[in-house]
mmCIF file of C-alpha atoms in Angstrom:
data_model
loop_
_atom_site.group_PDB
_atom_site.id
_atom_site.type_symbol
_atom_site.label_atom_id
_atom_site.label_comp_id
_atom_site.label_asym_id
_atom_site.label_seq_id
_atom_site.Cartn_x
_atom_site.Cartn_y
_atom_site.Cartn_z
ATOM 1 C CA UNK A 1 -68.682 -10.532 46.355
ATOM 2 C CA UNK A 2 -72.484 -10.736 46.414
ATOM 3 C CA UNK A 3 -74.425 -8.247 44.245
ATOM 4 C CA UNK A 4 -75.392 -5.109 45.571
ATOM 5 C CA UNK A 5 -78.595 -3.740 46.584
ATOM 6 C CA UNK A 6 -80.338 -0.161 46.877
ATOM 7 C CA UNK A 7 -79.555 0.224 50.350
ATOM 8 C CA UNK A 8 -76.073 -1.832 50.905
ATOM 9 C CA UNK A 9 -72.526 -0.310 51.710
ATOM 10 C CA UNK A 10 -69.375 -1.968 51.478
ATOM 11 C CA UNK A 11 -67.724 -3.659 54.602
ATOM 12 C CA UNK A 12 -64.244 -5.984 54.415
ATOM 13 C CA UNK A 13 -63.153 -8.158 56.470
ATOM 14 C CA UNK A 14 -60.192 -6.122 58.859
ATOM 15 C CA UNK A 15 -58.260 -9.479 58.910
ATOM 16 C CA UNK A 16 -57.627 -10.526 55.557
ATOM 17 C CA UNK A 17 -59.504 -7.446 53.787
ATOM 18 C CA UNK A 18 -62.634 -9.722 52.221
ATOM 19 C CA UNK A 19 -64.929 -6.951 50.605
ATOM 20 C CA UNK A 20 -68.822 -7.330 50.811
ATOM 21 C CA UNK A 21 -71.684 -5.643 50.475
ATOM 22 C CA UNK A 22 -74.123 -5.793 53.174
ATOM 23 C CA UNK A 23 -77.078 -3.746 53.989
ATOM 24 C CA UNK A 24 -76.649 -0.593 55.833
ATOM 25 C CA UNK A 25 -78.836 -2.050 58.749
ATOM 26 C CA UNK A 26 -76.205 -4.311 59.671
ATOM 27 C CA UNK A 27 -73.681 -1.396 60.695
ATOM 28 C CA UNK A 28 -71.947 -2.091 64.090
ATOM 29 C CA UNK A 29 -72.828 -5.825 64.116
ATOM 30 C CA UNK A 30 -70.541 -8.760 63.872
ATOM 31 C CA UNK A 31 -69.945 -10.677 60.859
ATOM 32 C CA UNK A 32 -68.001 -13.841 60.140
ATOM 33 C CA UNK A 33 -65.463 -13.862 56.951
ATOM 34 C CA UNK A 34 -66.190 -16.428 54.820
ATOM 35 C CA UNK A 35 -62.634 -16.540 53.096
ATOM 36 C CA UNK A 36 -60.797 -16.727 56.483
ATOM 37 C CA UNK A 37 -63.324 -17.203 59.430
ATOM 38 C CA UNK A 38 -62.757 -14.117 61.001
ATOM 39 C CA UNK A 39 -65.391 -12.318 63.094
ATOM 40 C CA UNK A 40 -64.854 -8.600 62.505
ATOM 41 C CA UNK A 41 -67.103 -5.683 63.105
ATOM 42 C CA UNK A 42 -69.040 -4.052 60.042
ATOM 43 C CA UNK A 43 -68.507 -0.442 59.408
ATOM 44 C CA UNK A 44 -68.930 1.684 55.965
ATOM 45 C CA UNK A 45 -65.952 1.294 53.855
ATOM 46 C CA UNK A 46 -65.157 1.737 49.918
ATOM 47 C CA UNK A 47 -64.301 -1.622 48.075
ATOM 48 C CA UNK A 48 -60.546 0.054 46.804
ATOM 49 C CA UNK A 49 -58.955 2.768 48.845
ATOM 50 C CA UNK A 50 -59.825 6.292 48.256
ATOM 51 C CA UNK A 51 -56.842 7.401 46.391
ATOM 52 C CA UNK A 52 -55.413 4.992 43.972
ATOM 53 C CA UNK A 53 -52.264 7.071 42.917
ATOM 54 C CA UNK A 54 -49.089 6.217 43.939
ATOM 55 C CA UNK A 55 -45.753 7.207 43.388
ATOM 56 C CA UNK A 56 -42.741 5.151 43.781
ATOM 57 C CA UNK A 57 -39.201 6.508 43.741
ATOM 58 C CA UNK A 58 -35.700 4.234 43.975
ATOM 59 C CA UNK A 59 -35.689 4.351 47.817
ATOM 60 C CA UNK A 60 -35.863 1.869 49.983
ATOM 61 C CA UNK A 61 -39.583 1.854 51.164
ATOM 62 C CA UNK A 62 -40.315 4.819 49.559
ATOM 63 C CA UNK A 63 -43.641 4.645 48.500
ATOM 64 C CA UNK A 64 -45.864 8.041 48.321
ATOM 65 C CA UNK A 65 -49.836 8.006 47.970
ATOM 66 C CA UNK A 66 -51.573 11.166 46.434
ATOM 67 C CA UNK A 67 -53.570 12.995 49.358
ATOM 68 C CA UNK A 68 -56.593 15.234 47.249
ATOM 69 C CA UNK A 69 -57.029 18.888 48.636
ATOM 70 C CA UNK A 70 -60.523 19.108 50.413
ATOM 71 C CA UNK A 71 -62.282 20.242 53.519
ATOM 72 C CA UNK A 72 -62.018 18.014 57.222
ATOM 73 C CA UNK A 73 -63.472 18.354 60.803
ATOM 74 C CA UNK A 74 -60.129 18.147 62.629
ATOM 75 C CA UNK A 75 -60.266 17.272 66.096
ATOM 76 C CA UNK A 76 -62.847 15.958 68.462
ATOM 77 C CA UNK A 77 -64.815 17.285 71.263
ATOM 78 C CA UNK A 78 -65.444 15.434 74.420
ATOM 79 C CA UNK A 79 -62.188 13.878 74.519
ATOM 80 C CA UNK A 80 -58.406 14.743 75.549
ATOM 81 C CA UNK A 81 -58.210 18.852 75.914
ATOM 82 C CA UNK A 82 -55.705 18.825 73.696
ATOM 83 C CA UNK A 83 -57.853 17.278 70.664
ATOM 84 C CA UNK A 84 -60.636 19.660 71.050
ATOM 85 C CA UNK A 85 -62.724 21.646 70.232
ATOM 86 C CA UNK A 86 -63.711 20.085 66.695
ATOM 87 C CA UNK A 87 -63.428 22.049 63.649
ATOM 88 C CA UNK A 88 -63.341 22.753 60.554
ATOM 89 C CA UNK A 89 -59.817 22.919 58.057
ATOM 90 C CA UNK A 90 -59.542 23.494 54.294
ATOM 91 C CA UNK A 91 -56.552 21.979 52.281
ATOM 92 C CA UNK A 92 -56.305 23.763 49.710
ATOM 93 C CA UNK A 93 -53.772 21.914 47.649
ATOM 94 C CA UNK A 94 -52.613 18.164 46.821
ATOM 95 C CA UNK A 95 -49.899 16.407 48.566
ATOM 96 C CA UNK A 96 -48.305 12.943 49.012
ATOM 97 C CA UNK A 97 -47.610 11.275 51.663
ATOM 98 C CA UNK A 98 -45.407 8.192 52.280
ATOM 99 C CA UNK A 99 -47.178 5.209 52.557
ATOM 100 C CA UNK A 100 -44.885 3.356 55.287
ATOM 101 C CA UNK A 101 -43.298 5.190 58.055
ATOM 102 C CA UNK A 102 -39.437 5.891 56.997
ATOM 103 C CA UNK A 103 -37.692 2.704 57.490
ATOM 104 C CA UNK A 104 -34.243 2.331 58.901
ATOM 105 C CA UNK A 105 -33.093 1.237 55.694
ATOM 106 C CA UNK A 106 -33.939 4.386 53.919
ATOM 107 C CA UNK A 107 -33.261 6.742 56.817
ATOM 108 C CA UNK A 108 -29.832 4.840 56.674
ATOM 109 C CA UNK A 109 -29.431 4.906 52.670
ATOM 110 C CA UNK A 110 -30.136 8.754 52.746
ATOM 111 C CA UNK A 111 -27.971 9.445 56.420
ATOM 112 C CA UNK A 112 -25.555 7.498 56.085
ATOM 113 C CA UNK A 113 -26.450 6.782 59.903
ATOM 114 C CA UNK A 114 -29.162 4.817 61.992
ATOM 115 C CA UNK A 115 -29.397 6.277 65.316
ATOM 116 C CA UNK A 116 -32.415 3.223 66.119
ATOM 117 C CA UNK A 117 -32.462 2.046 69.637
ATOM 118 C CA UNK A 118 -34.433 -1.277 68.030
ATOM 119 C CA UNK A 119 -31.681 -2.588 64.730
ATOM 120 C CA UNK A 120 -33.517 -3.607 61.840
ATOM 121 C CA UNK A 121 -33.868 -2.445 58.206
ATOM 122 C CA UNK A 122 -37.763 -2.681 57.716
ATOM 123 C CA UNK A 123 -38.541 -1.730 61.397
ATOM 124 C CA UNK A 124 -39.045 2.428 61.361
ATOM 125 C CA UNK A 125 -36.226 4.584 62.322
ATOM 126 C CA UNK A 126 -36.611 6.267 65.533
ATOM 127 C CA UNK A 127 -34.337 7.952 68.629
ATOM 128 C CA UNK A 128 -34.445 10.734 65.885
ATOM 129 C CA UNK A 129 -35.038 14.438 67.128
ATOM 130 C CA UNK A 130 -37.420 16.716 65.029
ATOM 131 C CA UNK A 131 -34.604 18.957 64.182
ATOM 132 C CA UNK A 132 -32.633 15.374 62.557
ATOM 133 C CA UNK A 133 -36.036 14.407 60.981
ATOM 134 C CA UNK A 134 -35.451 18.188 59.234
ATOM 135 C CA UNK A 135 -32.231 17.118 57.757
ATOM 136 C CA UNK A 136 -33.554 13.892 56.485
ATOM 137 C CA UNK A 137 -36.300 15.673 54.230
ATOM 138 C CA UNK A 138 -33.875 17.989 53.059
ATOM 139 C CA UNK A 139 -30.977 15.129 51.938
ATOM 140 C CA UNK A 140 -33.641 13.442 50.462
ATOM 141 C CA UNK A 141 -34.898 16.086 48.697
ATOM 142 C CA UNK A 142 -31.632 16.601 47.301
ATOM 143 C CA UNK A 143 -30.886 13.529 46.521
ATOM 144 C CA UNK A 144 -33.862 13.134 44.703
ATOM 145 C CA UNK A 145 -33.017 16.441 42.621
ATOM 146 C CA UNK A 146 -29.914 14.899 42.049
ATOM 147 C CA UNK A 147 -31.540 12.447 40.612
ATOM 148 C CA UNK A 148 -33.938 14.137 38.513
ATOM 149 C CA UNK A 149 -36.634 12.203 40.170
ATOM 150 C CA UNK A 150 -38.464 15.623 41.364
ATOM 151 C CA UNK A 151 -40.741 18.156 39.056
ATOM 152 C CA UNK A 152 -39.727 21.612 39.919
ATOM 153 C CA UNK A 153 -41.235 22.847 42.750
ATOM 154 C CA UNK A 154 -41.588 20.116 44.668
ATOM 155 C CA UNK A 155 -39.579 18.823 48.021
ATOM 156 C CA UNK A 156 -39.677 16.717 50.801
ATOM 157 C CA UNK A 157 -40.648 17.971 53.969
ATOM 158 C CA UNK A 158 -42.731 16.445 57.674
ATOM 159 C CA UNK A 159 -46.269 17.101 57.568
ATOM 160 C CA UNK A 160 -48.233 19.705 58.865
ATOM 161 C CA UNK A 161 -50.444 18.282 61.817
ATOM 162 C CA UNK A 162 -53.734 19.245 59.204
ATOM 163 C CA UNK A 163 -52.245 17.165 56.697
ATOM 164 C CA UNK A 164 -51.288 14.340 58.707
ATOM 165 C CA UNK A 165 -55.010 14.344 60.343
ATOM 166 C CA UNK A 166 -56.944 14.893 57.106
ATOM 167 C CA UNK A 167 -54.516 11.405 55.283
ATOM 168 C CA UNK A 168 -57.026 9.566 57.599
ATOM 169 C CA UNK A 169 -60.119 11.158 56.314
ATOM 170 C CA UNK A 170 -62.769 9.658 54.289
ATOM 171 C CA UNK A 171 -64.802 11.673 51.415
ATOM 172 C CA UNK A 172 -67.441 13.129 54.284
ATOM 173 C CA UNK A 173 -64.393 14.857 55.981
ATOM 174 C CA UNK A 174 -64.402 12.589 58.748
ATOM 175 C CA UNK A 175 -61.908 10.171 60.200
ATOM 176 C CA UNK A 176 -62.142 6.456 59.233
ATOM 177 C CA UNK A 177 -62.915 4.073 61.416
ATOM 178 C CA UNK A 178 -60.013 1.828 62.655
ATOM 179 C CA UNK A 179 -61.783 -0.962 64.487
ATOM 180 C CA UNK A 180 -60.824 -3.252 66.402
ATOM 181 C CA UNK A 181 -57.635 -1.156 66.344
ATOM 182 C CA UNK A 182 -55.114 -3.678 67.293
ATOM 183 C CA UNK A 183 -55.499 -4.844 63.472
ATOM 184 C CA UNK A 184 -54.576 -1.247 62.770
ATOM 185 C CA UNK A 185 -51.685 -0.912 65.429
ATOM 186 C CA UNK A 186 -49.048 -1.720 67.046
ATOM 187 C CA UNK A 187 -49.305 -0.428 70.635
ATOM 188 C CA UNK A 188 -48.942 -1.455 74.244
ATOM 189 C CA UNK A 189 -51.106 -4.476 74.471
ATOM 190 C CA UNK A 190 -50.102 -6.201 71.316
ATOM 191 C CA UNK A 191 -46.434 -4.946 70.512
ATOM 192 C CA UNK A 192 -44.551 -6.590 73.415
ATOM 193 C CA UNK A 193 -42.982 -3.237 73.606
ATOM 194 C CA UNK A 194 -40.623 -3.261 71.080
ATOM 195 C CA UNK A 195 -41.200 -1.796 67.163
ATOM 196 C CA UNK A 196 -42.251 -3.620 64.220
ATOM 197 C CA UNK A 197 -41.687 -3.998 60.573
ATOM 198 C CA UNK A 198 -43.285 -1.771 58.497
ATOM 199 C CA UNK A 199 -46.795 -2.286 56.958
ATOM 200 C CA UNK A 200 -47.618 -5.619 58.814
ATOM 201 C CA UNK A 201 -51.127 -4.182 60.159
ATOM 202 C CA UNK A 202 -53.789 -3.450 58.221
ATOM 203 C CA UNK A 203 -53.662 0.190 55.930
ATOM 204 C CA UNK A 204 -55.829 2.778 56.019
ATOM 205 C CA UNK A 205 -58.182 2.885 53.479
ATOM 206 C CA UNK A 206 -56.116 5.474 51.462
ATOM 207 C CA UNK A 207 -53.205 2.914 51.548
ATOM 208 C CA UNK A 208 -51.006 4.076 54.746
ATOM 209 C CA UNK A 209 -49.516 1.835 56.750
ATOM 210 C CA UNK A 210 -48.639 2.170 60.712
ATOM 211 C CA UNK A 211 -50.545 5.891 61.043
ATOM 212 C CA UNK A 212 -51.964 4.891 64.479
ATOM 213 C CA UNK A 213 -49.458 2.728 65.939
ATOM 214 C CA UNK A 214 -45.396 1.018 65.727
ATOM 215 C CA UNK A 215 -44.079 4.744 66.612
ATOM 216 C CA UNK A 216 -45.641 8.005 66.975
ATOM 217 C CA UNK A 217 -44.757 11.058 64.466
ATOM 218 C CA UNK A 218 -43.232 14.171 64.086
ATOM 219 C CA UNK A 219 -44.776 16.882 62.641
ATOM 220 C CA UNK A 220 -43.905 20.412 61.409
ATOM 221 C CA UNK A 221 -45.708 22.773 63.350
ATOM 222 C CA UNK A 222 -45.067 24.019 66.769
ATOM 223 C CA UNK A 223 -47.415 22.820 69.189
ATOM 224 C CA UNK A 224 -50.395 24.923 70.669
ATOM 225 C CA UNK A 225 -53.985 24.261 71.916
ATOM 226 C CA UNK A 226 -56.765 24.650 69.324
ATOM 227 C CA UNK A 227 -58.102 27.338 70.861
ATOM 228 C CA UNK A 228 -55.534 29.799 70.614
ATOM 229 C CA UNK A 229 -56.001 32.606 68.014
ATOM 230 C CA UNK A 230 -55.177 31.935 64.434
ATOM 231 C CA UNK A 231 -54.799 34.732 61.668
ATOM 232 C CA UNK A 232 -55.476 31.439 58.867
ATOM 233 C CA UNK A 233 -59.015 32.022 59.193
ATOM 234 C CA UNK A 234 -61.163 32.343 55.789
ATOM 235 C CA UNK A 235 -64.243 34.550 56.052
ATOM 236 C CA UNK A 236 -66.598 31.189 56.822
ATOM 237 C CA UNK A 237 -64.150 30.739 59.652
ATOM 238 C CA UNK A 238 -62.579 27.818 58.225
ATOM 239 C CA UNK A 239 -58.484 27.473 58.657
ATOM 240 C CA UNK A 240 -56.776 27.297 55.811
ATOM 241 C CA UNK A 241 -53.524 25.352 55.242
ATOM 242 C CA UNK A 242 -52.937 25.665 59.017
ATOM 243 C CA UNK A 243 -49.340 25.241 60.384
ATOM 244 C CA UNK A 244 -49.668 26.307 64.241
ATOM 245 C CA UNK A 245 -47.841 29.058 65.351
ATOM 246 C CA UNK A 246 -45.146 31.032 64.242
ATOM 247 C CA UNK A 247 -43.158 29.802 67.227
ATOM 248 C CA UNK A 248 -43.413 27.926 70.412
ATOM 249 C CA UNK A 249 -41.289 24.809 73.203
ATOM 250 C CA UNK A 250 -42.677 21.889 71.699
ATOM 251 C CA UNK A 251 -43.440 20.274 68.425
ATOM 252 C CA UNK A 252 -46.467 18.146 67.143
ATOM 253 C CA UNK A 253 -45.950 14.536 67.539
ATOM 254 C CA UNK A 254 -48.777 12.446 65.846
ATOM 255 C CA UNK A 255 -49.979 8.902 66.225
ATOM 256 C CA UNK A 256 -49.695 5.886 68.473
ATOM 257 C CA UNK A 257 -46.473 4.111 69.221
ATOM 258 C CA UNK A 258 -45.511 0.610 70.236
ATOM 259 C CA UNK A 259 -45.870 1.849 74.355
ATOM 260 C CA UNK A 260 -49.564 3.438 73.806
ATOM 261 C CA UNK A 261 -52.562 2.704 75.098
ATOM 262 C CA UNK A 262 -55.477 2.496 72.818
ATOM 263 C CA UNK A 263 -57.115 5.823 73.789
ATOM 264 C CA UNK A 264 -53.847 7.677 72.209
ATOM 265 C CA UNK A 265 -54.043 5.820 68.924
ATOM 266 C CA UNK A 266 -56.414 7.679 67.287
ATOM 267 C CA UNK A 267 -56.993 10.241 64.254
ATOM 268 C CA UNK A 268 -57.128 13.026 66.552
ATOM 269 C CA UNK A 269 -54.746 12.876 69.262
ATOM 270 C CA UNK A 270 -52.242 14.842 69.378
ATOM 271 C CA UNK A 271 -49.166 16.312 71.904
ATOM 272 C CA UNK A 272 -46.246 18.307 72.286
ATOM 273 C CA UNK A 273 -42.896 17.249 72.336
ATOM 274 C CA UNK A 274 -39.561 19.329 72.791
ATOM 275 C CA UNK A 275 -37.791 19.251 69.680
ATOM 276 C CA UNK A 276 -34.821 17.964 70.930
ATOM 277 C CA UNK A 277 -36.052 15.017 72.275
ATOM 278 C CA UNK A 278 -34.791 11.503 70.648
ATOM 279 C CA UNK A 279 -36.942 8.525 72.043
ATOM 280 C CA UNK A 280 -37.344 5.171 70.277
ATOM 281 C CA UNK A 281 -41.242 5.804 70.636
ATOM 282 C CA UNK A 282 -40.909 8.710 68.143
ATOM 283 C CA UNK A 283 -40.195 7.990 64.075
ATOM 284 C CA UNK A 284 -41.931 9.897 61.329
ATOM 285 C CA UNK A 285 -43.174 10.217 57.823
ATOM 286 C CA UNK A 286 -42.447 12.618 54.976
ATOM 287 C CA UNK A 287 -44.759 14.904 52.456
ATOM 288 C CA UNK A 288 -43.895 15.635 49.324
ATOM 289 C CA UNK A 289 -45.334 18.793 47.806
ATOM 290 C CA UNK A 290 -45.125 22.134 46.645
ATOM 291 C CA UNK A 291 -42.491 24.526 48.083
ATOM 292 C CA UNK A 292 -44.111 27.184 49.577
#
């Protein structure tokens, strides 16, 4: 990589992840990779992701990436109702999250089961309801105990919505950039409608793997618009540790899937989905991190 100058950021190449520094002027243009010839659009990037620790366990694709506590605009304005209006949410504590969506072979090792409508070990497990997602965390977590693979404290459970939308965010509290996002995702124009192995698109820059795309994600909380009340306020009027409310019909579900169009594969989106509902559009991840 060419030395850098005063006013350069780093850019890589989104095909085969080429790092170089360019100067900042050159944001939003095109730029050919000289390792493999492909043109890609320059955005700001770091030259290694944003959290290097990692913690693997003896799981199948179980691979967790250390998520810092910090402050995030979630949301966006002057898009889908649902997504907006932007604002502001404080993490207040460290969490992992698993680098891959969980795989059929782990859901399987762990279940004993694999309820997938697509059969395949590395593809993601999906057809899973939120409430069978529930009992995966908690055999894992026991297994793990088992194990004595966990510090005290510490289990697996599905993210909250906050912490699945701030694993996306760079330092500035903003969402990276995924563009073009078909390197990023599988979805309805590149997936021929069927799932796909785990990690074969580019990561994020913290290291995770199918966020935006393959499947979509359940989450923890109950599903409500962003303008309803919330009592997690902070006197700056910042929401702390939110986890929607106390109850509701639907559940969060997170992320692109293999049948999405490109305007739902992004940080922000977001929907409900009844709990009870299995679809092989619908996988998820896991969190590990302090009970609480």
């Amino acid at each position: 990589m060419p030395l850098q100058m005063n006013d350069d950021i780093i850019t890589r190449c989104t095909n085969c992840g080429e790092s170089y520094y360019v100067p900042s002027s050159f944001l939003g243009k095109s730029a050919d990779c000289e390792v493999c010839g492909a043109v890609f659009t320059i955005i700001a990037g770091t030259e290694e992701p944003l959290s290097t620790s990692t913690l693997e366990l003896p799981f199948p694709d179980l691979s967790l990436v250390r998520i810092p506590a910090g402050r995030f605009t979630r949301g966006e304005n002057n898009s889908f109702f649902s997504s907006s209006p932007a604002h502001e949410v404080r993490i207040t504590r460290d969490y992992w999250i698993s680098r891959f969506l969980v795989s059929q072979a782990l859901f399987n090792y762990v279940m004993q089961e694999n309820p997938s409508t697509f059969k395949g070990e590395s593809l993601p497990v999906e057809t899973v309801s939120w409430q069978k997602a529930q009992d995966f965390c908690y055999q894992l977590t026991k297994q793990a105990r088992e194990q004595n693979l966990l510090e005290e404290g510490l289990r697996f459970r599905l993210p909250t919505e906050a912490e699945w939308e701030f694993a996306l965010c760079l330092d500035s509290g903003y969402p990276e950039a995924f563009e073009p996002i078909h390197d990023y995702a599988w979805m309805l124009e590149n997936s021929a409608r069927t799932t796909h192995p785990v990690g074969e698109k580019l990561p994020s820059l913290r290291g995770l793997y199918d966020m935006l795309g393959n499947v979509g994600e359940w989450c923890h909380d109950w599903y409500s618009l962003y303008s309803a009340p919330s009592s997690t306020a902070n006197a700056e009027g910042v929401l702390e540790d939110p986890r929607g409310p106390i109850t509701g019909t639907t559940r969060v579900r997170r992320g692109g899937g293999y049948a999405s169009i490109a305007a739902r594969c992004r940080p922000a989106d977001r929907m409900g989905v009844e709990p009870s509902h299995r679809s092989s559009q619908i996988g998820f991840r896991v969190v590990l991190a302090e009970e609480n």
